[in-house]
């Protein structure tokens, strides 16, 4: 029932996303333009501007929600989210490095390629560090260190950038936005995200076993090192690909699993699909709000998700503190 409700919400919000925009198109013109039956202007607006944006909001939201649920199950930490292991910040650094070197204008794929390279580098470093010690704590500490390092390197590039316009573009991209994306971005990111979803979904049984503790999971035949590899690779592919085309969008992976968990049996595996659908619905809603909150100037969707997620994160910290004491 929960999955059906969230799936319906995704469909409704996807349709709403297709109908919202500065162009004054009525419902009939929008539908005709979407299915290649309208005039040329409506077709361009619907097929080249609004459709890619709606698809990316849905799929990136799915990636963030699913990765957040899996990481919270793997690390057994309610504050875990995709940014915790450094994938988002590493992908952002890769894109910023492309901006700084002036290669961003060489090709449509230069910026996403840089972000994906940054995400891949984070995976290599994480696995190299965590390989010697299989403890979950090692993975968390390595992710925190990697996040701090790539964040510092990104700040250094901003500080050294001689061109103020380039600095503005970098900052704008780091805030996260789905504006001006095309179907080329969809076809670039979607296969990688889909592969990441499959890897993350494959960890479901292991996550249920880990809810009993690492020793119990090992006694049930779960290979903890293999599970961590699946999760890290899946998160890097799903979240890294999304960051590569839309910039850094945070907190969805933190917020959504907590919102849907009370409506499930609380097993990690039963949380995966609702979190994925909830993430898609939340990012679609945030992207619609980004276009409507300030009609004269569109907000970056990453700003809105941070405004939603940061207070929620503080509430989780306060609640955890109360439970401890």
Short mmCIF file of C-alpha atoms in Angstrom, two decimals:
data_model
loop_
_atom_site.label_atom_id
_atom_site.label_comp_id
_atom_site.label_asym_id
_atom_site.label_seq_id
_atom_site.Cartn_x
_atom_site.Cartn_y
_atom_site.Cartn_z
CA UNK A 1 0.00 0.00 0.00
CA UNK A 2 2.79 2.40 0.93
CA UNK A 3 4.65 1.71 -2.30
CA UNK A 4 1.47 2.28 -4.31
CA UNK A 5 0.84 5.63 -2.61
CA UNK A 6 4.42 6.80 -3.12
CA UNK A 7 4.41 5.56 -6.73
CA UNK A 8 1.21 7.52 -7.39
CA UNK A 9 2.79 10.59 -5.77
CA UNK A 10 5.77 10.26 -8.14
CA UNK A 11 3.45 10.07 -11.15
CA UNK A 12 1.39 13.07 -10.05
CA UNK A 13 4.47 15.18 -9.26
CA UNK A 14 6.11 14.19 -12.55
CA UNK A 15 3.01 15.39 -14.40
CA UNK A 16 3.00 18.60 -12.33
CA UNK A 17 6.68 19.15 -13.12
CA UNK A 18 5.92 18.89 -16.83
CA UNK A 19 3.22 21.55 -16.53
CA UNK A 20 5.20 24.10 -14.48
CA UNK A 21 7.47 26.64 -16.13
CA UNK A 22 7.81 30.24 -17.28
CA UNK A 23 6.36 29.44 -20.71
CA UNK A 24 2.63 30.05 -20.79
CA UNK A 25 1.40 26.70 -22.09
CA UNK A 26 -2.07 25.40 -21.34
CA UNK A 27 -2.75 21.75 -20.58
CA UNK A 28 -3.67 20.80 -24.14
CA UNK A 29 -0.64 22.53 -25.66
CA UNK A 30 1.61 20.84 -23.10
CA UNK A 31 0.25 17.38 -23.84
CA UNK A 32 0.39 17.92 -27.60
CA UNK A 33 3.95 19.24 -27.38
CA UNK A 34 5.05 16.32 -25.21
CA UNK A 35 3.79 13.74 -27.69
CA UNK A 36 4.98 15.58 -30.83
CA UNK A 37 1.54 16.77 -31.84
CA UNK A 38 1.83 20.49 -31.14
CA UNK A 39 3.64 23.41 -32.67
CA UNK A 40 7.44 23.52 -32.81
CA UNK A 41 7.85 25.85 -29.82
CA UNK A 42 5.68 23.68 -27.56
CA UNK A 43 7.55 20.55 -28.66
CA UNK A 44 10.92 22.11 -27.82
CA UNK A 45 9.71 23.33 -24.42
CA UNK A 46 8.14 20.02 -23.43
CA UNK A 47 10.58 17.53 -24.96
CA UNK A 48 13.89 19.36 -24.60
CA UNK A 49 13.40 21.40 -21.41
CA UNK A 50 10.66 20.10 -19.13
CA UNK A 51 10.81 16.35 -19.81
CA UNK A 52 14.57 15.97 -19.09
CA UNK A 53 14.16 18.05 -15.95
CA UNK A 54 11.29 15.92 -14.64
CA UNK A 55 13.08 12.66 -15.46
CA UNK A 56 16.29 13.78 -13.75
CA UNK A 57 14.41 14.98 -10.65
CA UNK A 58 12.68 11.60 -10.39
CA UNK A 59 15.74 9.42 -11.01
CA UNK A 60 18.19 11.46 -8.92
CA UNK A 61 15.68 11.52 -6.08
CA UNK A 62 15.33 7.73 -6.35
CA UNK A 63 19.14 7.38 -6.21
CA UNK A 64 19.50 9.58 -3.15
CA UNK A 65 16.62 8.00 -1.24
CA UNK A 66 17.72 4.45 -2.00
CA UNK A 67 21.38 5.11 -1.18
CA UNK A 68 20.41 6.78 2.10
CA UNK A 69 18.30 3.81 3.19
CA UNK A 70 21.04 1.32 2.29
CA UNK A 71 23.77 3.29 4.07
CA UNK A 72 21.69 3.65 7.21
CA UNK A 73 21.18 -0.11 7.18
CA UNK A 74 24.83 -0.92 6.48
CA UNK A 75 26.30 1.50 9.01
CA UNK A 76 23.40 1.07 11.47
CA UNK A 77 23.47 4.80 11.93
CA UNK A 78 20.30 6.92 11.58
CA UNK A 79 22.41 9.94 10.59
CA UNK A 80 24.04 8.21 7.61
CA UNK A 81 23.43 9.57 4.11
CA UNK A 82 25.26 9.45 0.73
CA UNK A 83 27.48 12.40 1.56
CA UNK A 84 28.87 10.56 4.57
CA UNK A 85 31.24 8.40 2.52
CA UNK A 86 32.50 11.30 0.43
CA UNK A 87 30.97 10.42 -2.94
CA UNK A 88 29.02 13.68 -3.34
CA UNK A 89 31.90 15.94 -2.33
CA UNK A 90 34.36 14.00 -4.51
CA UNK A 91 32.08 14.23 -7.54
CA UNK A 92 31.67 17.95 -6.88
CA UNK A 93 35.43 18.39 -6.69
CA UNK A 94 35.87 16.55 -9.99
CA UNK A 95 33.41 18.89 -11.70
CA UNK A 96 34.95 21.99 -10.13
CA UNK A 97 38.39 20.88 -11.35
CA UNK A 98 36.99 20.71 -14.89
CA UNK A 99 35.63 24.23 -14.49
CA UNK A 100 38.99 25.50 -13.22
CA UNK A 101 41.00 23.97 -16.04
CA UNK A 102 38.70 25.52 -18.64
CA UNK A 103 37.65 22.18 -20.10
CA UNK A 104 33.97 22.59 -19.24
CA UNK A 105 33.24 24.31 -22.54
CA UNK A 106 35.05 21.73 -24.65
CA UNK A 107 32.19 19.25 -24.63
CA UNK A 108 28.76 18.70 -23.13
CA UNK A 109 30.16 15.62 -21.43
CA UNK A 110 33.30 17.22 -19.98
CA UNK A 111 31.67 18.35 -16.74
CA UNK A 112 29.81 15.08 -16.03
CA UNK A 113 32.93 13.12 -16.91
CA UNK A 114 34.94 15.09 -14.36
CA UNK A 115 32.31 14.51 -11.68
CA UNK A 116 32.19 10.79 -12.43
CA UNK A 117 35.98 10.61 -12.28
CA UNK A 118 35.86 12.25 -8.86
CA UNK A 119 33.27 9.74 -7.64
CA UNK A 120 35.35 6.85 -9.00
CA UNK A 121 38.44 8.17 -7.25
CA UNK A 122 36.55 8.30 -3.96
CA UNK A 123 35.60 4.62 -4.35
CA UNK A 124 39.21 3.61 -4.99
CA UNK A 125 40.43 5.54 -1.96
CA UNK A 126 37.67 4.26 0.31
CA UNK A 127 38.26 0.65 -0.65
CA UNK A 128 42.02 1.02 -0.37
CA UNK A 129 41.72 2.47 3.13
CA UNK A 130 38.99 0.13 4.37
CA UNK A 131 40.53 -3.01 2.86
CA UNK A 132 43.09 -3.37 5.64
CA UNK A 133 40.47 -3.07 8.35
CA UNK A 134 36.98 -4.40 7.68
CA UNK A 135 35.39 -2.43 10.53
CA UNK A 136 32.41 -0.25 9.63
CA UNK A 137 33.91 2.56 11.70
CA UNK A 138 36.91 2.61 9.36
CA UNK A 139 34.62 3.20 6.38
CA UNK A 140 32.85 6.05 8.18
CA UNK A 141 36.08 7.74 9.24
CA UNK A 142 37.55 7.36 5.76
CA UNK A 143 34.41 8.92 4.26
CA UNK A 144 34.51 11.86 6.69
CA UNK A 145 38.21 12.44 5.94
CA UNK A 146 37.58 12.25 2.19
CA UNK A 147 34.68 14.69 2.46
CA UNK A 148 36.84 17.18 4.36
CA UNK A 149 39.73 16.83 1.92
CA UNK A 150 37.68 17.27 -1.25
CA UNK A 151 35.76 20.14 0.35
CA UNK A 152 39.03 21.88 1.15
CA UNK A 153 40.35 21.31 -2.38
CA UNK A 154 37.14 22.71 -3.83
CA UNK A 155 37.50 25.81 -1.66
CA UNK A 156 41.12 26.14 -2.77
CA UNK A 157 40.09 26.11 -6.43
CA UNK A 158 37.47 28.77 -5.74
CA UNK A 159 40.08 30.85 -3.96
CA UNK A 160 42.59 30.54 -6.80
CA UNK A 161 40.15 31.03 -9.66
CA UNK A 162 41.23 34.15 -11.55
CA UNK A 163 37.92 34.57 -13.34
CA UNK A 164 35.00 35.81 -11.19
CA UNK A 165 32.51 34.51 -13.75
CA UNK A 166 34.01 31.02 -13.50
CA UNK A 167 33.79 31.27 -9.71
CA UNK A 168 30.12 32.21 -10.01
CA UNK A 169 29.44 29.22 -12.27
CA UNK A 170 31.22 26.91 -9.85
CA UNK A 171 29.26 28.17 -6.85
CA UNK A 172 26.00 28.01 -8.80
CA UNK A 173 26.73 24.39 -9.78
CA UNK A 174 27.66 23.41 -6.23
CA UNK A 175 24.25 24.59 -5.03
CA UNK A 176 22.57 21.91 -7.16
CA UNK A 177 20.17 22.64 -9.99
CA UNK A 178 18.13 20.83 -12.63
CA UNK A 179 17.83 23.89 -14.82
CA UNK A 180 18.90 23.75 -18.48
CA UNK A 181 19.39 19.99 -18.55
CA UNK A 182 18.79 18.06 -21.77
CA UNK A 183 17.99 14.50 -22.75
CA UNK A 184 21.73 14.02 -23.33
CA UNK A 185 22.21 14.42 -19.58
CA UNK A 186 19.44 11.89 -18.96
CA UNK A 187 20.99 9.29 -21.26
CA UNK A 188 24.40 9.89 -19.70
CA UNK A 189 23.29 9.48 -16.08
CA UNK A 190 20.41 6.99 -16.27
CA UNK A 191 22.37 3.82 -17.21
CA UNK A 192 24.91 4.46 -14.45
CA UNK A 193 22.19 5.20 -11.90
CA UNK A 194 20.26 2.07 -12.91
CA UNK A 195 23.38 -0.06 -12.42
CA UNK A 196 23.86 1.57 -9.01
CA UNK A 197 20.25 0.75 -8.07
CA UNK A 198 20.81 -2.91 -8.91
CA UNK A 199 23.95 -3.10 -6.78
CA UNK A 200 22.24 -1.39 -3.85
CA UNK A 201 19.17 -3.64 -4.14
CA UNK A 202 21.43 -6.70 -4.15
CA UNK A 203 22.52 -5.85 -0.61
CA UNK A 204 18.98 -6.16 0.84
CA UNK A 205 19.39 -9.63 2.38
CA UNK A 206 22.74 -8.71 3.90
CA UNK A 207 21.29 -5.54 5.42
CA UNK A 208 18.57 -7.55 7.17
CA UNK A 209 21.21 -9.86 8.59
CA UNK A 210 23.36 -6.92 9.70
CA UNK A 211 20.46 -5.58 11.76
CA UNK A 212 21.28 -8.49 14.13
CA UNK A 213 24.93 -7.41 14.38
CA UNK A 214 28.06 -8.14 12.36
CA UNK A 215 28.87 -11.37 14.19
CA UNK A 216 25.35 -12.72 13.68
CA UNK A 217 25.44 -11.70 10.02
CA UNK A 218 28.75 -13.51 9.52
CA UNK A 219 27.33 -16.63 11.13
CA UNK A 220 24.47 -16.51 8.60
CA UNK A 221 26.95 -16.62 5.74
CA UNK A 222 27.05 -12.90 4.92
CA UNK A 223 30.39 -11.66 3.61
CA UNK A 224 30.69 -8.21 5.16
CA UNK A 225 33.51 -7.11 2.85
CA UNK A 226 31.46 -8.05 -0.20
CA UNK A 227 28.42 -6.19 1.14
CA UNK A 228 30.47 -3.06 1.75
CA UNK A 229 31.87 -3.28 -1.76
CA UNK A 230 28.35 -3.56 -3.22
CA UNK A 231 27.11 -0.58 -1.23
CA UNK A 232 30.09 1.67 -1.93
CA UNK A 233 30.07 0.91 -5.66
CA UNK A 234 26.29 1.22 -5.88
CA UNK A 235 26.29 4.55 -4.05
CA UNK A 236 29.15 5.88 -6.18
CA UNK A 237 27.35 4.96 -9.42
CA UNK A 238 23.87 6.13 -8.43
CA UNK A 239 24.76 9.28 -6.48
CA UNK A 240 27.89 10.11 -8.46
CA UNK A 241 25.98 10.02 -11.76
CA UNK A 242 23.28 12.25 -10.32
CA UNK A 243 25.82 14.72 -8.98
CA UNK A 244 27.56 14.68 -12.35
CA UNK A 245 24.55 16.16 -14.14
CA UNK A 246 22.79 18.17 -11.42
CA UNK A 247 25.42 19.23 -8.91
CA UNK A 248 25.33 18.62 -5.18
CA UNK A 249 21.83 17.96 -3.82
CA UNK A 250 21.91 16.98 -0.18
CA UNK A 251 19.79 15.72 2.70
CA UNK A 252 17.26 13.71 0.67
CA UNK A 253 19.07 10.49 1.52
CA UNK A 254 18.95 11.46 5.20
CA UNK A 255 15.36 12.68 5.45
CA UNK A 256 13.36 10.23 3.33
CA UNK A 257 14.22 6.93 5.10
CA UNK A 258 13.16 8.46 8.42
CA UNK A 259 9.87 9.70 6.96
CA UNK A 260 8.86 6.30 5.55
CA UNK A 261 10.32 4.01 8.24
CA UNK A 262 7.32 4.28 10.64
CA UNK A 263 5.07 2.89 7.88
CA UNK A 264 7.19 -0.25 7.29
CA UNK A 265 8.13 -3.26 9.43
CA UNK A 266 11.47 -1.46 10.01
CA UNK A 267 13.55 -4.16 8.36
CA UNK A 268 16.21 -2.52 6.15
CA UNK A 269 15.10 -4.46 3.06
CA UNK A 270 11.49 -3.31 3.38
CA UNK A 271 12.69 0.30 3.51
CA UNK A 272 14.49 0.32 0.16
CA UNK A 273 11.62 0.69 -2.31
CA UNK A 274 9.64 3.22 -0.20
CA UNK A 275 12.79 5.30 0.30
CA UNK A 276 13.54 5.26 -3.42
CA UNK A 277 10.01 6.33 -4.35
CA UNK A 278 9.91 8.87 -1.52
CA UNK A 279 13.21 10.36 -2.67
CA UNK A 280 11.87 10.75 -6.19
CA UNK A 281 8.68 12.40 -4.92
CA UNK A 282 10.57 14.74 -2.57
CA UNK A 283 13.02 15.96 -5.22
CA UNK A 284 10.22 16.43 -7.75
CA UNK A 285 8.30 18.48 -5.20
CA UNK A 286 11.37 20.52 -4.27
CA UNK A 287 12.12 21.24 -7.93
CA UNK A 288 8.54 22.41 -8.53
CA UNK A 289 8.77 24.62 -5.43
CA UNK A 290 12.10 26.03 -6.66
CA UNK A 291 10.28 27.39 -9.72
CA UNK A 292 7.30 28.77 -7.79
CA UNK A 293 8.64 30.19 -4.51
CA UNK A 294 10.24 33.22 -6.17
CA UNK A 295 8.41 33.62 -9.50
CA UNK A 296 10.83 36.24 -10.83
CA UNK A 297 13.94 34.16 -10.15
CA UNK A 298 14.25 30.42 -9.92
CA UNK A 299 15.95 29.03 -6.82
CA UNK A 300 18.50 26.24 -6.86
CA UNK A 301 16.86 23.01 -5.78
CA UNK A 302 19.88 22.13 -3.62
CA UNK A 303 19.14 25.21 -1.51
CA UNK A 304 15.57 24.08 -0.86
CA UNK A 305 16.55 20.53 0.06
CA UNK A 306 19.14 21.92 2.48
CA UNK A 307 16.52 24.21 4.06
CA UNK A 308 14.32 21.15 4.58
CA UNK A 309 17.05 18.74 5.58
CA UNK A 310 19.25 20.79 7.92
CA UNK A 311 16.54 21.40 10.57
CA UNK A 312 15.51 17.75 10.26
CA UNK A 313 19.12 16.69 10.82
CA UNK A 314 19.34 18.86 13.95
CA UNK A 315 16.11 17.33 15.22
CA UNK A 316 17.57 13.83 14.74
CA UNK A 317 20.69 14.82 16.68
CA UNK A 318 18.63 16.23 19.55
CA UNK A 319 16.40 13.13 19.62
CA UNK A 320 19.44 10.82 19.63
CA UNK A 321 20.94 12.82 22.49
CA UNK A 322 17.75 12.51 24.52
CA UNK A 323 17.69 8.74 23.96
CA UNK A 324 21.26 8.45 25.21
CA UNK A 325 20.62 10.41 28.38
#
